[in-house]
Coordinates of C-alpha atoms in Angstrom, one line a residue:
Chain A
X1 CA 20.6 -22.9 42.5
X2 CA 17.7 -20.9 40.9
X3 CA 18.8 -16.9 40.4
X4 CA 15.9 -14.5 40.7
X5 CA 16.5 -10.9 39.1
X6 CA 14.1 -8.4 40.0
X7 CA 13.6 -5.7 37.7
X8 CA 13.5 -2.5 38.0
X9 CA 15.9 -2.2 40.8
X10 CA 14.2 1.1 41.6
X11 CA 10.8 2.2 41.0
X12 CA 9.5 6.2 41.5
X13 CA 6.0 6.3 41.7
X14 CA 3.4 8.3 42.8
X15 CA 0.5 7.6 45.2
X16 CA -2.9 6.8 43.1
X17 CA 0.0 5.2 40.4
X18 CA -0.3 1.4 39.1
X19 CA 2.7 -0.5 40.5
X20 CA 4.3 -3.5 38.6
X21 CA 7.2 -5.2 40.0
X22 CA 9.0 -8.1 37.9
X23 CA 11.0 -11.4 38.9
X24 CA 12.8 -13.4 36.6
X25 CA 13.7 -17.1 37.1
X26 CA 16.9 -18.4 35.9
X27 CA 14.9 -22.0 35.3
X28 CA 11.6 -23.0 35.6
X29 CA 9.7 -22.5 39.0
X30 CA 6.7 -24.5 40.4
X31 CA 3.8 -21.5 40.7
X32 CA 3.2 -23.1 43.9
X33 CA 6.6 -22.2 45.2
X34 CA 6.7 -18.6 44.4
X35 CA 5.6 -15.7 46.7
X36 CA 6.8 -12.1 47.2
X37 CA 7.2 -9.8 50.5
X38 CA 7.5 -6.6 51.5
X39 CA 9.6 -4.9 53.6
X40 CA 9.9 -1.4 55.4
X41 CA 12.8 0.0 57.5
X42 CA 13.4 -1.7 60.6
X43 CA 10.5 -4.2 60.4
X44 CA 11.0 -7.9 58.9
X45 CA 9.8 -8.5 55.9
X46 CA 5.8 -9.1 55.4
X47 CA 4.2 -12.3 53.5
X48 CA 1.7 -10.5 50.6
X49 CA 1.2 -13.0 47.6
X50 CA 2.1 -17.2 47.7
X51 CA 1.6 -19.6 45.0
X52 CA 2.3 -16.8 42.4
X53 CA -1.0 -15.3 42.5
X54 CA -2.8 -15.9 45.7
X55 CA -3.1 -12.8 48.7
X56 CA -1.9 -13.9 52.0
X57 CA -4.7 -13.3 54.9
X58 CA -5.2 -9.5 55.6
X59 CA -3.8 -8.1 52.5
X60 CA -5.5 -5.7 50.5
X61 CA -7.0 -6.6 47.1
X62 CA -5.0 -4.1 45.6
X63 CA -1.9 -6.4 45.7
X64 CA -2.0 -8.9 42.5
X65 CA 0.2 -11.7 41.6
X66 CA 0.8 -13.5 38.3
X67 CA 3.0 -15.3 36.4
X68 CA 4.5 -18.7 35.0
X69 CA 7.5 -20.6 34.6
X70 CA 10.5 -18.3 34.9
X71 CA 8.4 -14.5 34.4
X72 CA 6.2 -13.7 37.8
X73 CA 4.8 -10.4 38.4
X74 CA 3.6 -8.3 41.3
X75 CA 1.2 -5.8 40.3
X76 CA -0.1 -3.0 43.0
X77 CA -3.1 -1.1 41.4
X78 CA -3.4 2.2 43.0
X79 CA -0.6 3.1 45.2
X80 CA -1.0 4.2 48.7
X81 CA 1.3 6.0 50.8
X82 CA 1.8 2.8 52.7
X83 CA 3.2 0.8 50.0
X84 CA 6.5 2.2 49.6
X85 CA 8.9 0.0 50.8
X86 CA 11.4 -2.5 49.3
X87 CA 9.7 -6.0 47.8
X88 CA 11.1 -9.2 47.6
X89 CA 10.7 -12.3 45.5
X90 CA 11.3 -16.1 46.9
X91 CA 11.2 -19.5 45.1
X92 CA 11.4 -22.7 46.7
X93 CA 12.9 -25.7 44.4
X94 CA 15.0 -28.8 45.6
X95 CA 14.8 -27.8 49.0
X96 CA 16.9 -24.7 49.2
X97 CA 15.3 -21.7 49.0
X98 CA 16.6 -18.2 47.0
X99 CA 14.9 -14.4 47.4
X100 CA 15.4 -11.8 44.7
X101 CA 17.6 -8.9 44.6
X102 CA 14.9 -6.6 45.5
X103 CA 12.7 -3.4 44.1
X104 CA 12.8 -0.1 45.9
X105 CA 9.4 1.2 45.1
X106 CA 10.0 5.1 46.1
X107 CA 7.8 8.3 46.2
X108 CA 8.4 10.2 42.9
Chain B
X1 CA -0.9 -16.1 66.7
X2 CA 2.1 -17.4 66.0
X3 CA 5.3 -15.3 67.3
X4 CA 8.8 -16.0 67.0
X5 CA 11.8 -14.2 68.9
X6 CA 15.0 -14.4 68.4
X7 CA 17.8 -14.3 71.4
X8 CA 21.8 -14.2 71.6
X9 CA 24.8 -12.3 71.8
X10 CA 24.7 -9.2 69.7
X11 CA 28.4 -8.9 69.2
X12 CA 30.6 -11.8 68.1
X13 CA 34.4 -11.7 67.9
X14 CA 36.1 -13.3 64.9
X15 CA 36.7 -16.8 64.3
X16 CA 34.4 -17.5 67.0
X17 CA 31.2 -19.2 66.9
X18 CA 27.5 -17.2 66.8
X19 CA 24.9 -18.8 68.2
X20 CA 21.1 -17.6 68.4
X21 CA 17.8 -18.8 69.7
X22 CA 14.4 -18.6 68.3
X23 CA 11.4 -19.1 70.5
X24 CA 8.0 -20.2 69.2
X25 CA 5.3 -19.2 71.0
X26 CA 1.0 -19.4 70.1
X27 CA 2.1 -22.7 67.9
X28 CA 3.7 -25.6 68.5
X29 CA 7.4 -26.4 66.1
X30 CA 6.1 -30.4 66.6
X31 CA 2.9 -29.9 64.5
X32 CA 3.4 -30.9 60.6
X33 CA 3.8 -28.8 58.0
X34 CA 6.6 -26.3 58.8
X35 CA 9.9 -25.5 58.3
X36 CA 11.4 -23.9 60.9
X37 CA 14.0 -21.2 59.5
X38 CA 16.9 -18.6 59.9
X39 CA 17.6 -16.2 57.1
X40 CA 19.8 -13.0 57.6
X41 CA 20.1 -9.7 56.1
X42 CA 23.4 -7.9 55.6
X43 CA 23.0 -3.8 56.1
X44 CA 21.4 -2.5 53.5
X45 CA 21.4 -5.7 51.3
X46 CA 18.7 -8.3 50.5
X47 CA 17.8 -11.7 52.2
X48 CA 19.9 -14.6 52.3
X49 CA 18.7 -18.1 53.2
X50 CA 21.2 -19.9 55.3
X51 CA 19.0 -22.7 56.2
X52 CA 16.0 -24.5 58.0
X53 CA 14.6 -27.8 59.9
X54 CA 11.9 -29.7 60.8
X55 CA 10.5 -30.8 63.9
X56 CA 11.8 -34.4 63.4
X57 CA 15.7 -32.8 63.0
X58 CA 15.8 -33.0 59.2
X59 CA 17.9 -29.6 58.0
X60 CA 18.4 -28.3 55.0
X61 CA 21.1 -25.7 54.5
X62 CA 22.3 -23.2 52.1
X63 CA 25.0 -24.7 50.2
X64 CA 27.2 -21.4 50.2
X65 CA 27.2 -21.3 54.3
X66 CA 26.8 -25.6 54.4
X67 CA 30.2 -25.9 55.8
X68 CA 29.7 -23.7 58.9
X69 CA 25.9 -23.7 59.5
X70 CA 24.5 -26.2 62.1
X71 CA 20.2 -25.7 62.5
X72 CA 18.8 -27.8 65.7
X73 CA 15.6 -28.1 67.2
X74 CA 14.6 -28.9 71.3
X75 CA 10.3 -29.5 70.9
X76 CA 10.5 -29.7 74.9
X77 CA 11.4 -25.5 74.8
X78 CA 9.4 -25.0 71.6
X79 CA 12.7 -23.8 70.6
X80 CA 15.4 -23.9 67.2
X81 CA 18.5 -22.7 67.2
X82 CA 21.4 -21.4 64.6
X83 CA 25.4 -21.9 64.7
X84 CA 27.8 -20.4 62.9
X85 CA 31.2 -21.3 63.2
X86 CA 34.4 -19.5 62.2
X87 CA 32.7 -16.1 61.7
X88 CA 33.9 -12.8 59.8
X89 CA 33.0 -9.2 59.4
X90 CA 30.9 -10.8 56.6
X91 CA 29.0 -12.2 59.0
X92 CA 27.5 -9.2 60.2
X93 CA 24.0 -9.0 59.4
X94 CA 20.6 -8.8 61.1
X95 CA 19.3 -12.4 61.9
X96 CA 15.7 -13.5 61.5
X97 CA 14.0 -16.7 62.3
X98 CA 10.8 -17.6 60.3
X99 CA 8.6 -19.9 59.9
X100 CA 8.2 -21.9 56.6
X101 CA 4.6 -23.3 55.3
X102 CA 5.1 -26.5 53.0
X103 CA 1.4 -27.6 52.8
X104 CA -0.1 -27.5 49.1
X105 CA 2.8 -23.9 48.3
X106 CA 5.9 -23.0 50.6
X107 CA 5.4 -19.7 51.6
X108 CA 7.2 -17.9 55.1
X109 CA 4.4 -16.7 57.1
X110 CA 5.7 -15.6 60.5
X111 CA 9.1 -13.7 60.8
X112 CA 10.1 -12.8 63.9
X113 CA 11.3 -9.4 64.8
X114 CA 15.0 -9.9 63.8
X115 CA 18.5 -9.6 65.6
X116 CA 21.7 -7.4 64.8
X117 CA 24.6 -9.7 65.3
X118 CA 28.1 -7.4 64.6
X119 CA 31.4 -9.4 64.5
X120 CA 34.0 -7.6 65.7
X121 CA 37.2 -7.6 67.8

């Protein structure tokens, strides 16, 4: 089973702040099969980047993914009130699927 | 636009059996290219995979939750369903079903709403 650790656990930030968010592979995982998600209280969790780098339909262009191999990152340029909220990284490899540990990205 | 909703008991005694439905609605679970999934989230805690199927009955489960987890599918209702034997408190945790996109990247692009399912005598 792939591991995903997600660093920082938590994240205080301000609004106008760049945002980057990083998961960790504990082996080697397809670009296409990597995407990350965000989540606020109560609501399921939200597709924003799949394939490592590209924007699922409707997000904003201020949400960036990148990343090879075992390093991926989720960059947020400016922050906007909205995007605090807990975000989650997912790899799928030899048909079973893991999410990361989460980031808390909170209002400093 | 495809929704999903999940349906079931909400409270579960021990040892017994939980059972939930999703419903698929604006799409149909027969057309290629999906997965068809349940994942859960204990209180306060991350996601957990526990498993998923396609529309031809192939499943695929998480090998931690293998032993109790059964994933089927009925196309006639546009419907898949989840059971989980032999539960625990452990087992408390909201439920979601999701969708899963396996063309080209494997991405989940619909999620439905999410259930609270509490074991408890």
């Amino acid at each position: 089973e792939i591991v995903l650790t997600q660093s920082p656990g938590t994240l205080s930030l301000s609004p106008g702040e760049r945002a980057t968010l990083s998961c960790r592979a504990s082996q080697s995982v397809s670009s296409s099969y990597l995407a990350w998600y965000q989540q606020k209280p109560g609501q399921a969790p939200r597709l924003l980047i799949y394939g490592a780098s590209s924007r699922a339909t409707g997000i904003p262009d201020r949400f960036s993914g990148s990343g090879s191999g075992t390093d991926f990152t989720l960059t947020i340029s400016r922050l906007e009130p909205e995007d605090f909220a807990v975000y989650y990284c997912q790899q799928y490899g030899s048909s079973s699927i893991t999410f990361g540990q989460g980031t808390r990205l909170e209002i400093k | 636009q495809v929704q999903l909703q999940e349906s079931g008991p909400g409270l579960v005694k021990p040892s017994q059996t939980l059972s939930l439905t999703c419903t698929v609605s604006g799409g149909s679970i027969s057309s290629g290219g999906y997965y068809w999934s349940w994942i859960r989230q204990h209180p306060g805690k991350g996601l957990e995979w526990i498993g998923y199927i396609y529309y031809s009955g192939s499943t695929y489960y998480n090998p931690s939750l293998k032993s109790r987890v059964t994933i089927s599918v009925d196309t006639s209702k546009n419907q898949f369903s989840l059971k989980l034997s032999s539960v625990t408190a452990a087992d408390t945790a909201v439920y979601y079903c999701a969708r899963i996109v396996v063309v080209a990247a494997t991405q989940i692009d619909y999620w439905g709403q999410g259930t609270l399912v509490t074991v408890s005598s």
